mmCIF file of C-alpha atoms in Angstrom:
data_model
loop_
_atom_site.group_PDB
_atom_site.id
_atom_site.type_symbol
_atom_site.label_atom_id
_atom_site.label_comp_id
_atom_site.label_asym_id
_atom_site.label_seq_id
_atom_site.Cartn_x
_atom_site.Cartn_y
_atom_site.Cartn_z
ATOM 1 C CA MET A 1 67.524 116.856 94.104
ATOM 2 C CA GLU A 2 64.587 115.407 92.049
ATOM 3 C CA PHE A 3 67.079 113.850 90.048
ATOM 4 C CA GLU A 4 70.600 111.816 90.439
ATOM 5 C CA ALA A 5 72.350 112.475 87.493
ATOM 6 C CA VAL A 6 72.375 115.192 85.059
ATOM 7 C CA VAL A 7 73.124 114.722 81.237
ATOM 8 C CA PHE A 8 74.501 117.440 78.530
ATOM 9 C CA ASP A 9 74.506 117.659 75.061
ATOM 10 C CA LEU A 10 77.446 119.573 73.883
ATOM 11 C CA GLY A 11 76.909 121.465 70.920
ATOM 12 C CA GLY A 12 73.885 123.691 71.548
ATOM 13 C CA VAL A 13 73.099 123.664 74.779
ATOM 14 C CA VAL A 14 77.215 123.762 76.434
ATOM 15 C CA ILE A 15 78.401 125.303 73.609
ATOM 16 C CA ASP A 16 77.153 128.281 71.336
ATOM 17 C CA LEU A 17 76.253 126.987 67.867
ATOM 18 C CA GLU A 18 76.440 128.834 64.371
ATOM 19 C CA ARG A 19 76.279 126.289 61.063
ATOM 20 C CA GLN A 20 76.073 129.621 58.061
ATOM 21 C CA ARG A 21 79.937 130.560 59.891
ATOM 22 C CA CYS A 22 80.577 127.000 58.736
ATOM 23 C CA ILE A 23 79.245 126.658 55.136
ATOM 24 C CA ASP A 24 80.945 129.817 54.070
ATOM 25 C CA ALA A 25 84.074 129.110 55.930
ATOM 26 C CA PHE A 26 84.163 126.140 53.633
ATOM 27 C CA ARG A 27 82.983 127.748 50.445
ATOM 28 C CA SER A 28 85.999 129.848 51.138
ATOM 29 C CA LEU A 29 87.743 126.752 50.521
ATOM 30 C CA GLY A 30 85.989 125.907 47.801
ATOM 31 C CA PHE A 31 83.954 123.470 48.817
ATOM 32 C CA THR A 32 80.771 124.898 47.404
ATOM 33 C CA ASP A 33 78.041 122.712 48.233
ATOM 34 C CA VAL A 34 78.843 121.221 51.905
ATOM 35 C CA GLU A 35 75.216 122.893 52.973
ATOM 36 C CA GLN A 36 74.141 119.579 51.829
ATOM 37 C CA TYR A 37 76.680 117.613 53.993
ATOM 38 C CA LEU A 38 76.563 119.405 57.028
ATOM 39 C CA ASP A 39 73.033 120.114 59.577
ATOM 40 C CA GLN A 40 72.154 121.515 63.142
ATOM 41 C CA TYR A 41 71.797 117.558 64.132
ATOM 42 C CA THR A 42 72.047 115.178 61.728
ATOM 43 C CA GLN A 43 75.843 115.128 58.907
ATOM 44 C CA ARG A 44 75.911 113.398 56.229
ATOM 45 C CA GLY A 45 78.457 111.669 53.747
ATOM 46 C CA GLU A 46 82.302 112.074 55.607
ATOM 47 C CA PHE A 47 81.127 114.421 57.641
ATOM 48 C CA PHE A 48 78.429 111.498 59.431
ATOM 49 C CA LEU A 49 81.003 109.145 58.468
ATOM 50 C CA LEU A 50 83.313 110.707 60.720
ATOM 51 C CA GLU A 51 80.851 111.423 63.564
ATOM 52 C CA THR A 52 80.116 107.990 63.968
ATOM 53 C CA GLY A 53 83.663 107.123 63.996
ATOM 54 C CA ALA A 54 83.421 105.120 61.014
ATOM 55 C CA ILE A 55 86.668 106.775 59.816
ATOM 56 C CA THR A 56 89.502 108.532 61.796
ATOM 57 C CA ALA A 57 90.178 111.762 61.319
ATOM 58 C CA ALA A 58 93.279 111.659 58.823
ATOM 59 C CA GLU A 59 90.748 109.332 56.638
ATOM 60 C CA PHE A 60 87.807 112.231 56.944
ATOM 61 C CA TYR A 61 91.132 114.661 55.970
ATOM 62 C CA ASP A 62 92.078 113.073 53.108
ATOM 63 C CA ARG A 63 88.277 112.435 51.647
ATOM 64 C CA LEU A 64 87.870 116.291 52.340
ATOM 65 C CA ARG A 65 91.231 117.363 50.459
ATOM 66 C CA PRO A 66 89.371 116.997 46.878
ATOM 67 C CA LEU A 67 86.405 118.774 48.091
ATOM 68 C CA CYS A 68 88.651 121.846 49.518
ATOM 69 C CA PRO A 69 90.297 122.812 46.500
ATOM 70 C CA LEU A 70 91.920 126.624 48.213
ATOM 71 C CA ALA A 71 92.813 124.571 51.316
ATOM 72 C CA LYS A 72 96.401 124.890 51.242
ATOM 73 C CA CYS A 73 96.961 122.350 54.656
ATOM 74 C CA ASP A 74 94.225 120.108 57.069
ATOM 75 C CA VAL A 75 94.539 122.699 59.421
ATOM 76 C CA ASP A 76 92.151 124.514 57.001
ATOM 77 C CA ILE A 77 89.825 122.157 56.826
ATOM 78 C CA GLN A 78 89.656 121.935 60.478
ATOM 79 C CA ASP A 79 89.338 125.850 61.167
ATOM 80 C CA ALA A 80 86.536 125.724 58.620
ATOM 81 C CA PHE A 81 85.154 122.208 60.433
ATOM 82 C CA ASN A 82 85.772 124.592 63.660
ATOM 83 C CA LYS A 83 83.557 127.412 62.747
ATOM 84 C CA PHE A 84 80.402 125.161 63.629
ATOM 85 C CA LEU A 85 81.303 125.789 67.279
ATOM 86 C CA VAL A 86 81.192 129.818 68.059
ATOM 87 C CA LYS A 87 81.600 130.293 72.011
ATOM 88 C CA LEU A 88 81.185 128.505 75.512
ATOM 89 C CA PRO A 89 80.688 131.081 78.009
ATOM 90 C CA VAL A 90 82.453 130.848 81.201
ATOM 91 C CA GLU A 91 79.034 131.540 83.252
ATOM 92 C CA ARG A 92 77.883 127.355 82.278
ATOM 93 C CA LEU A 93 81.596 125.952 82.722
ATOM 94 C CA ASP A 94 80.315 127.261 86.598
ATOM 95 C CA ALA A 95 77.118 125.601 86.286
ATOM 96 C CA LEU A 96 78.172 122.213 85.762
ATOM 97 C CA ARG A 97 81.418 122.577 88.819
ATOM 98 C CA SER A 98 78.014 123.295 90.700
ATOM 99 C CA LEU A 99 76.058 121.239 89.153
ATOM 100 C CA LYS A 100 78.648 118.039 89.529
ATOM 101 C CA GLU A 101 78.897 118.997 93.462
ATOM 102 C CA LYS A 102 75.029 118.004 93.685
ATOM 103 C CA CYS A 103 74.580 114.911 92.068
ATOM 104 C CA LYS A 104 76.734 112.922 88.404
ATOM 105 C CA VAL A 105 76.446 115.138 85.639
ATOM 106 C CA PHE A 106 77.775 114.006 82.032
ATOM 107 C CA ALA A 107 77.626 114.586 78.273
ATOM 108 C CA LEU A 108 76.617 112.305 75.286
ATOM 109 C CA SER A 109 77.753 114.596 72.069
ATOM 110 C CA ASN A 110 77.543 114.086 67.975
ATOM 111 C CA THR A 111 80.797 114.666 68.416
ATOM 112 C CA ASN A 112 83.563 114.305 65.773
ATOM 113 C CA PRO A 113 87.741 113.905 67.015
ATOM 114 C CA VAL A 114 88.065 116.789 64.428
ATOM 115 C CA MET A 115 86.392 119.330 67.096
ATOM 116 C CA TYR A 116 86.685 117.490 70.384
ATOM 117 C CA ASN A 117 90.515 117.151 70.554
ATOM 118 C CA SER A 118 90.733 120.187 69.149
ATOM 119 C CA TRP A 119 88.443 123.271 70.142
ATOM 120 C CA ILE A 120 85.954 121.853 72.307
ATOM 121 C CA CYS A 121 88.804 120.596 74.527
ATOM 122 C CA ASP A 122 90.314 123.987 74.368
ATOM 123 C CA ALA A 123 87.705 125.740 75.385
ATOM 124 C CA PHE A 124 86.882 123.453 78.265
ATOM 125 C CA ARG A 125 90.252 124.459 79.449
ATOM 126 C CA GLN A 126 89.244 128.300 79.896
ATOM 127 C CA GLN A 127 89.236 128.108 84.056
ATOM 128 C CA GLY A 128 93.006 125.959 83.831
ATOM 129 C CA MET A 129 90.790 122.021 83.951
ATOM 130 C CA HIS A 130 90.526 120.177 81.266
ATOM 131 C CA ILE A 131 86.791 118.914 80.352
ATOM 132 C CA ASP A 132 86.871 115.422 81.719
ATOM 133 C CA ASP A 133 87.094 117.934 85.207
ATOM 134 C CA TYR A 134 83.326 119.179 84.648
ATOM 135 C CA PHE A 135 81.857 115.745 83.917
ATOM 136 C CA HIS A 136 81.497 112.265 86.133
ATOM 137 C CA GLY A 137 81.376 110.563 82.053
ATOM 138 C CA ILE A 138 81.003 111.694 78.488
ATOM 139 C CA ILE A 139 79.948 109.256 75.648
ATOM 140 C CA ALA A 140 80.772 110.424 72.740
ATOM 141 C CA SER A 141 79.511 109.232 69.687
ATOM 142 C CA PHE A 142 82.437 109.049 67.193
ATOM 143 C CA ARG A 143 83.534 106.698 70.089
ATOM 144 C CA GLU A 144 80.525 105.006 70.562
ATOM 145 C CA GLY A 145 80.268 104.328 66.860
ATOM 146 C CA CYS A 146 76.192 105.993 66.608
ATOM 147 C CA CYS A 147 74.691 108.835 66.550
ATOM 148 C CA LYS A 148 71.269 110.629 68.640
ATOM 149 C CA PRO A 149 69.082 109.574 68.479
ATOM 150 C CA ALA A 150 69.671 106.506 67.567
ATOM 151 C CA HIS A 151 68.350 104.321 71.120
ATOM 152 C CA ARG A 152 71.072 102.432 71.367
ATOM 153 C CA ILE A 153 73.665 105.783 72.942
ATOM 154 C CA PHE A 154 71.020 106.209 75.401
ATOM 155 C CA HIS A 155 71.811 102.666 76.601
ATOM 156 C CA ILE A 156 75.023 102.723 76.144
ATOM 157 C CA LEU A 157 75.122 105.861 78.094
ATOM 158 C CA ALA A 158 72.645 103.725 81.115
ATOM 159 C CA GLU A 159 74.494 100.716 80.777
ATOM 160 C CA ARG A 160 77.980 102.096 81.350
ATOM 161 C CA TYR A 161 77.158 104.494 84.590
ATOM 162 C CA GLY A 162 75.033 102.487 86.068
ATOM 163 C CA LEU A 163 71.327 105.202 85.539
ATOM 164 C CA ASP A 164 68.107 105.245 86.685
ATOM 165 C CA PRO A 165 66.549 106.672 83.764
ATOM 166 C CA LYS A 166 63.380 107.691 85.969
ATOM 167 C CA ARG A 167 65.548 109.748 87.936
ATOM 168 C CA THR A 168 68.474 110.419 85.240
ATOM 169 C CA LEU A 169 67.357 114.137 83.435
ATOM 170 C CA TYR A 170 68.974 114.791 79.565
ATOM 171 C CA LEU A 171 69.653 119.039 78.172
ATOM 172 C CA ASP A 172 69.250 118.858 74.309
ATOM 173 C CA ASP A 173 68.348 121.206 71.994
ATOM 174 C CA SER A 174 67.117 119.222 69.490
ATOM 175 C CA GLU A 175 63.516 117.980 69.842
ATOM 176 C CA ASN A 176 64.245 114.824 67.590
ATOM 177 C CA ASN A 177 67.026 113.685 70.166
ATOM 178 C CA CYS A 178 64.776 114.184 73.260
ATOM 179 C CA ILE A 179 61.709 112.387 71.724
ATOM 180 C CA ALA A 180 64.380 109.597 71.015
ATOM 181 C CA ALA A 181 65.921 110.208 75.148
ATOM 182 C CA ALA A 182 61.877 109.501 76.602
ATOM 183 C CA GLU A 183 61.262 106.501 74.295
ATOM 184 C CA THR A 184 64.447 104.817 76.516
ATOM 185 C CA GLY A 185 63.334 106.033 79.592
ATOM 186 C CA LEU A 186 65.252 109.199 80.662
ATOM 187 C CA ARG A 187 63.868 113.048 81.531
ATOM 188 C CA THR A 188 64.172 115.484 79.312
ATOM 189 C CA GLU A 189 64.060 119.108 78.867
ATOM 190 C CA HIS A 190 64.400 120.576 75.283
ATOM 191 C CA VAL A 191 66.759 123.699 75.597
ATOM 192 C CA THR A 192 65.100 126.671 73.497
ATOM 193 C CA PRO A 193 66.179 130.052 74.184
ATOM 194 C CA ASP A 194 63.364 130.601 75.740
ATOM 195 C CA ASN A 195 64.675 127.806 78.133
ATOM 196 C CA SER A 196 68.391 128.173 78.231
ATOM 197 C CA MET A 197 70.448 125.409 80.268
ATOM 198 C CA LEU A 198 70.957 128.020 82.751
ATOM 199 C CA HIS A 199 68.089 128.133 83.385
ATOM 200 C CA ILE A 200 66.980 124.833 83.898
ATOM 201 C CA VAL A 201 70.183 124.179 85.594
ATOM 202 C CA SER A 202 68.822 127.040 88.863
ATOM 203 C CA LYS A 203 65.079 125.115 88.833
ATOM 204 C CA LEU A 204 67.654 122.264 90.112
ATOM 205 C CA PHE A 205 69.700 123.661 92.749
#
């Protein structure tokens, strides 16, 4: 195989996203201007602070309660946030498992502890396994204190796992993130509807 490691973004690559579902869910809780905070790729305000690890999940809920006056409990806020995540098809899990037998497989994601420790980890249990069983390592923005497209997060990936960027392929649905990854020396593939994760992985076998 041409690559010794393949790195996957989670949302928009492995996991299908739908921003509008999340916006509608938060509006139903009374958070009327939530679209100003939620972007397909980069968040703002409390959402950005959570994603970069600047605040904890508990602090996030404390800050969101006044903005979501119709929420009866924190679970309502968690459920609204998780509406951003739509599905993780089993065939993508199968592809990760098959690829892991041939090379090193990693995840590098802008994510947060609310989604990660609920919906995301649950979705990776579909086959009776844990998210850590699908990857040799996971770089999550909230653990590292920085988000893509900052070069630092790509350097953390390469240094922590001893990767040769020239022999590492990175998949992301954000063109800006692909550009940033390429600037750190990684090989990249921009995931689009016509260039899906499964299509790219199938070319690697």
